[in-house]
């Protein structure tokens, strides 16, 4: 009898232990499930609370290049180089030269080339001392026999336009052209109007330092 009772107690204790273990396992599983659901909710909540960047209908503008400023000394040098190349001349080139003032960048180059025998002076004008540029050029052209002048060098667009007007009025037939240091819309307009009289300009064009030839300009 005692043996039967003992066996019964063992069975009861074993079943109780199994029940406890199963309950504990379910609690663990339930806790893991709750923990996972809590993490998912936290992640979802964080995503919902994070603001998304607003979409822009307009494209982002690209930075534009800064306007290039003309360097008077560089313009003067480039214009003198162009004088020898357009049209091609043999030294010494017979030239009327118009400068802003004595010893300006263009004048310094002029004096050097005179000393080197590359130029033959037909007249020199300085704006700060010689009065109206157009009147001076008209008188200078009258003093040079047709066929004995190659080019007119002008150190600024203003001087170039004055020389251009005087040259057009003179109606010479010896293919003299104005070479301009500096570029403006008025100079380009003169090139388009009479590419024989306003032949070349050196300066900033299309935001680059370059030499613009009237023939090339007309071809655009």
PDB file of C-alpha atoms in Angstrom:
ATOM      1  CA  UNK A   1       0.000   0.000   0.000  1.00  0.00           C
ATOM      2  CA  UNK A   2       2.776   2.369   0.945  1.00  0.00           C
ATOM      3  CA  UNK A   3       4.492   1.567  -2.290  1.00  0.00           C
ATOM      4  CA  UNK A   4       1.360   2.490  -4.262  1.00  0.00           C
ATOM      5  CA  UNK A   5       1.030   5.767  -2.383  1.00  0.00           C
ATOM      6  CA  UNK A   6       4.710   6.555  -3.013  1.00  0.00           C
ATOM      7  CA  UNK A   7       4.350   5.854  -6.701  1.00  0.00           C
ATOM      8  CA  UNK A   8       1.305   8.112  -6.843  1.00  0.00           C
ATOM      9  CA  UNK A   9       3.168  10.950  -5.160  1.00  0.00           C
ATOM     10  CA  UNK A  10       6.027  10.596  -7.628  1.00  0.00           C
ATOM     11  CA  UNK A  11       3.607  10.722 -10.540  1.00  0.00           C
ATOM     12  CA  UNK A  12       1.888  13.809  -9.120  1.00  0.00           C
ATOM     13  CA  UNK A  13       5.187  15.589  -8.544  1.00  0.00           C
ATOM     14  CA  UNK A  14       6.397  14.720 -12.046  1.00  0.00           C
ATOM     15  CA  UNK A  15       3.203  15.985 -13.647  1.00  0.00           C
ATOM     16  CA  UNK A  16       3.393  19.166 -11.564  1.00  0.00           C
ATOM     17  CA  UNK A  17       6.938  19.792 -12.682  1.00  0.00           C
ATOM     18  CA  UNK A  18       5.979  19.312 -16.315  1.00  0.00           C
ATOM     19  CA  UNK A  19       3.066  21.710 -15.962  1.00  0.00           C
ATOM     20  CA  UNK A  20       5.309  24.340 -14.376  1.00  0.00           C
ATOM     21  CA  UNK A  21       7.929  23.968 -17.093  1.00  0.00           C
ATOM     22  CA  UNK A  22       5.332  24.275 -19.841  1.00  0.00           C
ATOM     23  CA  UNK A  23       3.879  27.394 -18.240  1.00  0.00           C
ATOM     24  CA  UNK A  24       7.283  29.014 -17.842  1.00  0.00           C
ATOM     25  CA  UNK A  25       8.130  28.267 -21.468  1.00  0.00           C
ATOM     26  CA  UNK A  26       4.874  29.861 -22.610  1.00  0.00           C
ATOM     27  CA  UNK A  27       5.639  32.957 -20.540  1.00  0.00           C
ATOM     28  CA  UNK A  28       9.080  33.202 -22.122  1.00  0.00           C
ATOM     29  CA  UNK A  29       7.615  32.799 -25.594  1.00  0.00           C
ATOM     30  CA  UNK A  30       4.949  35.359 -24.825  1.00  0.00           C
ATOM     31  CA  UNK A  31       7.578  37.776 -23.520  1.00  0.00           C
ATOM     32  CA  UNK A  32       9.739  37.364 -26.635  1.00  0.00           C
ATOM     33  CA  UNK A  33       6.754  37.975 -28.826  1.00  0.00           C
ATOM     34  CA  UNK A  34       5.849  41.087 -26.869  1.00  0.00           C
ATOM     35  CA  UNK A  35       9.446  42.276 -27.000  1.00  0.00           C
ATOM     36  CA  UNK A  36       9.606  41.841 -30.768  1.00  0.00           C
ATOM     37  CA  UNK A  37       6.300  43.584 -31.303  1.00  0.00           C
ATOM     38  CA  UNK A  38       7.478  46.426 -29.096  1.00  0.00           C
ATOM     39  CA  UNK A  39      10.654  46.849 -31.179  1.00  0.00           C
ATOM     40  CA  UNK A  40       8.692  46.826 -34.417  1.00  0.00           C
ATOM     41  CA  UNK A  41       6.359  49.472 -33.071  1.00  0.00           C
ATOM     42  CA  UNK A  42       9.284  51.594 -31.919  1.00  0.00           C
ATOM     43  CA  UNK A  43      10.960  51.342 -35.340  1.00  0.00           C
ATOM     44  CA  UNK A  44       7.730  52.136 -37.149  1.00  0.00           C
ATOM     45  CA  UNK A  45       7.086  55.080 -34.833  1.00  0.00           C
ATOM     46  CA  UNK A  46      10.590  56.464 -35.375  1.00  0.00           C
ATOM     47  CA  UNK A  47      10.200  56.227 -39.158  1.00  0.00           C
ATOM     48  CA  UNK A  48       6.830  57.932 -39.061  1.00  0.00           C
ATOM     49  CA  UNK A  49       8.169  60.767 -36.904  1.00  0.00           C
ATOM     50  CA  UNK A  50      11.268  61.415 -39.087  1.00  0.00           C
ATOM     51  CA  UNK A  51      10.396  64.169 -41.607  1.00  0.00           C
ATOM     52  CA  UNK A  52      11.126  63.338 -45.246  1.00  0.00           C
ATOM     53  CA  UNK A  53      12.852  65.985 -47.401  1.00  0.00           C
ATOM     54  CA  UNK A  54      10.373  67.928 -49.466  1.00  0.00           C
ATOM     55  CA  UNK A  55      10.540  67.258 -53.182  1.00  0.00           C
ATOM     56  CA  UNK A  56      11.359  70.312 -55.275  1.00  0.00           C
ATOM     57  CA  UNK A  57       9.736  70.750 -58.651  1.00  0.00           C
ATOM     58  CA  UNK A  58      12.365  73.272 -59.734  1.00  0.00           C
ATOM     59  CA  UNK A  59      15.853  72.026 -60.735  1.00  0.00           C
ATOM     60  CA  UNK A  60      18.775  73.179 -58.622  1.00  0.00           C
ATOM     61  CA  UNK A  61      20.496  76.002 -60.554  1.00  0.00           C
ATOM     62  CA  UNK A  62      24.124  75.458 -61.512  1.00  0.00           C
ATOM     63  CA  UNK A  63      26.603  78.162 -60.468  1.00  0.00           C
ATOM     64  CA  UNK A  64      27.395  80.563 -63.302  1.00  0.00           C
ATOM     65  CA  UNK A  65      30.859  81.811 -64.161  1.00  0.00           C
ATOM     66  CA  UNK A  66      31.781  85.224 -62.843  1.00  0.00           C
ATOM     67  CA  UNK A  67      32.127  87.911 -65.517  1.00  0.00           C
ATOM     68  CA  UNK A  68      35.734  88.235 -66.630  1.00  0.00           C
ATOM     69  CA  UNK A  69      37.233  91.702 -66.332  1.00  0.00           C
ATOM     70  CA  UNK A  70      39.446  93.082 -69.095  1.00  0.00           C
ATOM     71  CA  UNK A  71      43.108  93.661 -68.357  1.00  0.00           C
ATOM     72  CA  UNK A  72      44.092  96.842 -70.273  1.00  0.00           C
ATOM     73  CA  UNK A  73      47.743  95.812 -70.538  1.00  0.00           C
ATOM     74  CA  UNK A  74      46.849  92.368 -71.880  1.00  0.00           C
ATOM     75  CA  UNK A  75      44.327  93.853 -74.321  1.00  0.00           C
ATOM     76  CA  UNK A  76      46.971  96.271 -75.586  1.00  0.00           C
ATOM     77  CA  UNK A  77      49.510  93.494 -76.123  1.00  0.00           C
ATOM     78  CA  UNK A  78      47.019  91.193 -77.864  1.00  0.00           C
ATOM     79  CA  UNK A  79      45.867  94.010 -80.143  1.00  0.00           C
ATOM     80  CA  UNK A  80      49.436  94.801 -81.188  1.00  0.00           C
ATOM     81  CA  UNK A  81      50.004  91.126 -81.982  1.00  0.00           C
ATOM     82  CA  UNK A  82      46.808  91.109 -84.050  1.00  0.00           C
ATOM     83  CA  UNK A  83      47.973  94.172 -85.982  1.00  0.00           C
ATOM     84  CA  UNK A  84      50.850  92.135 -87.407  1.00  0.00           C
ATOM     85  CA  UNK A  85      48.625  89.174 -88.251  1.00  0.00           C
ATOM     86  CA  UNK A  86      45.481  90.744 -89.750  1.00  0.00           C
ATOM     87  CA  UNK A  87      46.085  91.179 -92.523  1.00  0.00           C
ATOM     88  CA  UNK A  88      49.629  89.907 -92.645  1.00  0.00           C
ATOM     89  CA  UNK A  89      52.101  92.797 -92.895  1.00  0.00           C
ATOM     90  CA  UNK A  90      55.831  92.998 -93.341  1.00  0.00           C
ATOM     91  CA  UNK A  91      57.773  95.161 -90.912  1.00  0.00           C
ATOM     92  CA  UNK A  92      57.959  98.012 -90.586  1.00  0.00           C
ATOM     93  CA  UNK A  93      54.177  98.467 -90.427  1.00  0.00           C
ATOM     94  CA  UNK A  94      53.036 101.989 -91.212  1.00  0.00           C
ATOM     95  CA  UNK A  95      50.647 102.944 -88.442  1.00  0.00           C
ATOM     96  CA  UNK A  96      48.618 105.726 -86.884  1.00  0.00           C
ATOM     97  CA  UNK A  97      48.461 105.115 -83.132  1.00  0.00           C
ATOM     98  CA  UNK A  98      45.917 106.476 -80.649  1.00  0.00           C
ATOM     99  CA  UNK A  99      46.602 106.116 -76.914  1.00  0.00           C
ATOM    100  CA  UNK A 100      44.793 107.087 -73.718  1.00  0.00           C
ATOM    101  CA  UNK A 101      47.899 108.867 -72.465  1.00  0.00           C
ATOM    102  CA  UNK A 102      51.651 108.912 -72.796  1.00  0.00           C
ATOM    103  CA  UNK A 103      53.397 105.813 -71.441  1.00  0.00           C
ATOM    104  CA  UNK A 104      50.156 103.870 -71.230  1.00  0.00           C
ATOM    105  CA  UNK A 105      50.449 100.064 -71.737  1.00  0.00           C
ATOM    106  CA  UNK A 106      49.852 100.327 -75.472  1.00  0.00           C
ATOM    107  CA  UNK A 107      52.210 103.298 -75.817  1.00  0.00           C
ATOM    108  CA  UNK A 108      55.039 101.473 -74.036  1.00  0.00           C
ATOM    109  CA  UNK A 109      54.738  98.550 -76.472  1.00  0.00           C
ATOM    110  CA  UNK A 110      54.569 100.997 -79.383  1.00  0.00           C
ATOM    111  CA  UNK A 111      57.783 102.732 -78.338  1.00  0.00           C
ATOM    112  CA  UNK A 112      59.569  99.386 -77.978  1.00  0.00           C
ATOM    113  CA  UNK A 113      58.495  98.226 -81.434  1.00  0.00           C
ATOM    114  CA  UNK A 114      59.503 101.561 -82.953  1.00  0.00           C
ATOM    115  CA  UNK A 115      62.965 101.150 -81.467  1.00  0.00           C
ATOM    116  CA  UNK A 116      63.119  97.590 -82.836  1.00  0.00           C
ATOM    117  CA  UNK A 117      62.231  98.755 -86.357  1.00  0.00           C
ATOM    118  CA  UNK A 118      58.900  96.882 -86.424  1.00  0.00           C
ATOM    119  CA  UNK A 119      56.786 100.025 -86.882  1.00  0.00           C
ATOM    120  CA  UNK A 120      56.921 103.199 -88.941  1.00  0.00           C
ATOM    121  CA  UNK A 121      55.211 106.126 -87.219  1.00  0.00           C
ATOM    122  CA  UNK A 122      52.627 108.009 -89.290  1.00  0.00           C
ATOM    123  CA  UNK A 123      51.133 109.877 -86.352  1.00  0.00           C
ATOM    124  CA  UNK A 124      50.666 109.496 -82.582  1.00  0.00           C
ATOM    125  CA  UNK A 125      47.688 110.703 -80.552  1.00  0.00           C
ATOM    126  CA  UNK A 126      47.340 110.953 -76.753  1.00  0.00           C
ATOM    127  CA  UNK A 127      43.809 111.545 -75.473  1.00  0.00           C
ATOM    128  CA  UNK A 128      44.917 113.601 -72.489  1.00  0.00           C
ATOM    129  CA  UNK A 129      46.782 116.111 -74.670  1.00  0.00           C
ATOM    130  CA  UNK A 130      45.598 116.103 -78.286  1.00  0.00           C
ATOM    131  CA  UNK A 131      41.913 117.031 -78.202  1.00  0.00           C
ATOM    132  CA  UNK A 132      39.116 115.313 -80.129  1.00  0.00           C
ATOM    133  CA  UNK A 133      40.148 111.876 -81.391  1.00  0.00           C
ATOM    134  CA  UNK A 134      37.950 111.859 -84.494  1.00  0.00           C
ATOM    135  CA  UNK A 135      39.115 115.307 -85.616  1.00  0.00           C
ATOM    136  CA  UNK A 136      42.746 114.344 -85.031  1.00  0.00           C
ATOM    137  CA  UNK A 137      42.353 111.117 -87.051  1.00  0.00           C
ATOM    138  CA  UNK A 138      40.644 112.927 -89.934  1.00  0.00           C
ATOM    139  CA  UNK A 139      43.534 115.385 -90.142  1.00  0.00           C
ATOM    140  CA  UNK A 140      46.143 112.626 -89.808  1.00  0.00           C
ATOM    141  CA  UNK A 141      44.543 110.621 -92.641  1.00  0.00           C
ATOM    142  CA  UNK A 142      44.606 113.663 -94.885  1.00  0.00           C
ATOM    143  CA  UNK A 143      48.337 113.943 -94.275  1.00  0.00           C
ATOM    144  CA  UNK A 144      49.132 110.359 -95.310  1.00  0.00           C
ATOM    145  CA  UNK A 145      49.160 109.525 -99.010  1.00  0.00           C
ATOM    146  CA  UNK A 146      46.857 106.672-100.015  1.00  0.00           C
ATOM    147  CA  UNK A 147      48.877 103.476-100.176  1.00  0.00           C
ATOM    148  CA  UNK A 148      51.358 104.592 -97.503  1.00  0.00           C
ATOM    149  CA  UNK A 149      49.350 103.541 -94.432  1.00  0.00           C
ATOM    150  CA  UNK A 150      48.693 100.005 -93.208  1.00  0.00           C
ATOM    151  CA  UNK A 151      46.737 100.182 -89.954  1.00  0.00           C
ATOM    152  CA  UNK A 152      45.323 102.343 -87.186  1.00  0.00           C
ATOM    153  CA  UNK A 153      45.939 101.160 -83.630  1.00  0.00           C
ATOM    154  CA  UNK A 154      43.509 102.365 -80.930  1.00  0.00           C
ATOM    155  CA  UNK A 155      44.145 101.663 -77.253  1.00  0.00           C
ATOM    156  CA  UNK A 156      40.510 101.894 -76.107  1.00  0.00           C
ATOM    157  CA  UNK A 157      37.102 101.181 -77.660  1.00  0.00           C
ATOM    158  CA  UNK A 158      36.245 104.888 -77.514  1.00  0.00           C
ATOM    159  CA  UNK A 159      39.360 105.829 -79.477  1.00  0.00           C
ATOM    160  CA  UNK A 160      38.740 102.966 -81.904  1.00  0.00           C
ATOM    161  CA  UNK A 161      35.201 104.142 -82.659  1.00  0.00           C
ATOM    162  CA  UNK A 162      36.415 107.708 -83.232  1.00  0.00           C
ATOM    163  CA  UNK A 163      39.122 106.462 -85.613  1.00  0.00           C
ATOM    164  CA  UNK A 164      36.601 104.166 -87.315  1.00  0.00           C
ATOM    165  CA  UNK A 165      34.224 107.065 -88.006  1.00  0.00           C
ATOM    166  CA  UNK A 166      37.056 109.189 -89.388  1.00  0.00           C
ATOM    167  CA  UNK A 167      38.294 106.327 -91.582  1.00  0.00           C
ATOM    168  CA  UNK A 168      34.818 105.646 -92.991  1.00  0.00           C
ATOM    169  CA  UNK A 169      34.355 109.348 -93.754  1.00  0.00           C
ATOM    170  CA  UNK A 170      37.714 109.491 -95.568  1.00  0.00           C
ATOM    171  CA  UNK A 171      36.606 106.815 -98.069  1.00  0.00           C
ATOM    172  CA  UNK A 172      40.151 105.599 -98.652  1.00  0.00           C
ATOM    173  CA  UNK A 173      40.776 102.625-100.915  1.00  0.00           C
ATOM    174  CA  UNK A 174      44.041 101.335 -99.421  1.00  0.00           C
ATOM    175  CA  UNK A 175      42.608  98.669 -97.081  1.00  0.00           C
ATOM    176  CA  UNK A 176      43.426 100.461 -93.834  1.00  0.00           C
ATOM    177  CA  UNK A 177      41.678  98.940 -90.802  1.00  0.00           C
ATOM    178  CA  UNK A 178      41.306  99.866 -87.139  1.00  0.00           C
ATOM    179  CA  UNK A 179      42.779  97.485 -84.566  1.00  0.00           C
ATOM    180  CA  UNK A 180      41.093  97.934 -81.178  1.00  0.00           C
ATOM    181  CA  UNK A 181      42.341  97.058 -77.690  1.00  0.00           C
ATOM    182  CA  UNK A 182      39.164  96.226 -75.784  1.00  0.00           C
ATOM    183  CA  UNK A 183      35.765  94.915 -76.832  1.00  0.00           C
ATOM    184  CA  UNK A 184      32.343  96.527 -76.432  1.00  0.00           C
ATOM    185  CA  UNK A 185      28.990  96.005 -78.126  1.00  0.00           C
ATOM    186  CA  UNK A 186      29.576  99.212 -80.120  1.00  0.00           C
ATOM    187  CA  UNK A 187      32.890  97.888 -81.416  1.00  0.00           C
ATOM    188  CA  UNK A 188      31.260  94.602 -82.431  1.00  0.00           C
ATOM    189  CA  UNK A 189      28.447  96.529 -84.153  1.00  0.00           C
ATOM    190  CA  UNK A 190      31.044  98.534 -86.115  1.00  0.00           C
ATOM    191  CA  UNK A 191      32.692  95.269 -87.192  1.00  0.00           C
ATOM    192  CA  UNK A 192      29.389  93.960 -88.483  1.00  0.00           C
ATOM    193  CA  UNK A 193      28.648  97.214 -90.287  1.00  0.00           C
ATOM    194  CA  UNK A 194      32.036  97.594 -92.008  1.00  0.00           C
ATOM    195  CA  UNK A 195      34.465  94.756 -91.427  1.00  0.00           C
ATOM    196  CA  UNK A 196      37.053  96.408 -93.652  1.00  0.00           C
ATOM    197  CA  UNK A 197      37.276  99.516 -91.458  1.00  0.00           C
ATOM    198  CA  UNK A 198      36.942  97.896 -87.997  1.00  0.00           C
ATOM    199  CA  UNK A 199      38.992  94.788 -88.533  1.00  0.00           C
ATOM    200  CA  UNK A 200      40.050  93.346 -85.178  1.00  0.00           C
ATOM    201  CA  UNK A 201      39.391  93.759 -81.463  1.00  0.00           C
ATOM    202  CA  UNK A 202      41.188  92.114 -78.557  1.00  0.00           C
ATOM    203  CA  UNK A 203      39.534  91.717 -75.163  1.00  0.00           C
ATOM    204  CA  UNK A 204      36.821  89.845 -73.299  1.00  0.00           C
ATOM    205  CA  UNK A 205      34.364  88.161 -75.651  1.00  0.00           C
ATOM    206  CA  UNK A 206      31.959  85.414 -74.534  1.00  0.00           C
ATOM    207  CA  UNK A 207      33.631  85.676 -71.114  1.00  0.00           C
ATOM    208  CA  UNK A 208      37.065  84.786 -72.493  1.00  0.00           C
ATOM    209  CA  UNK A 209      40.106  86.891 -73.310  1.00  0.00           C
ATOM    210  CA  UNK A 210      40.516  86.543 -77.062  1.00  0.00           C
ATOM    211  CA  UNK A 211      41.076  88.264 -80.376  1.00  0.00           C
ATOM    212  CA  UNK A 212      37.906  88.726 -82.433  1.00  0.00           C
ATOM    213  CA  UNK A 213      38.335  89.104 -86.186  1.00  0.00           C
ATOM    214  CA  UNK A 214      35.577  90.843 -88.115  1.00  0.00           C
ATOM    215  CA  UNK A 215      35.515  88.144 -90.787  1.00  0.00           C
ATOM    216  CA  UNK A 216      34.966  85.448 -88.145  1.00  0.00           C
ATOM    217  CA  UNK A 217      32.303  87.523 -86.406  1.00  0.00           C
ATOM    218  CA  UNK A 218      30.335  87.884 -89.633  1.00  0.00           C
ATOM    219  CA  UNK A 219      30.503  84.140 -90.142  1.00  0.00           C
ATOM    220  CA  UNK A 220      28.609  83.447 -86.897  1.00  0.00           C
TER     221      UNK A 220
END
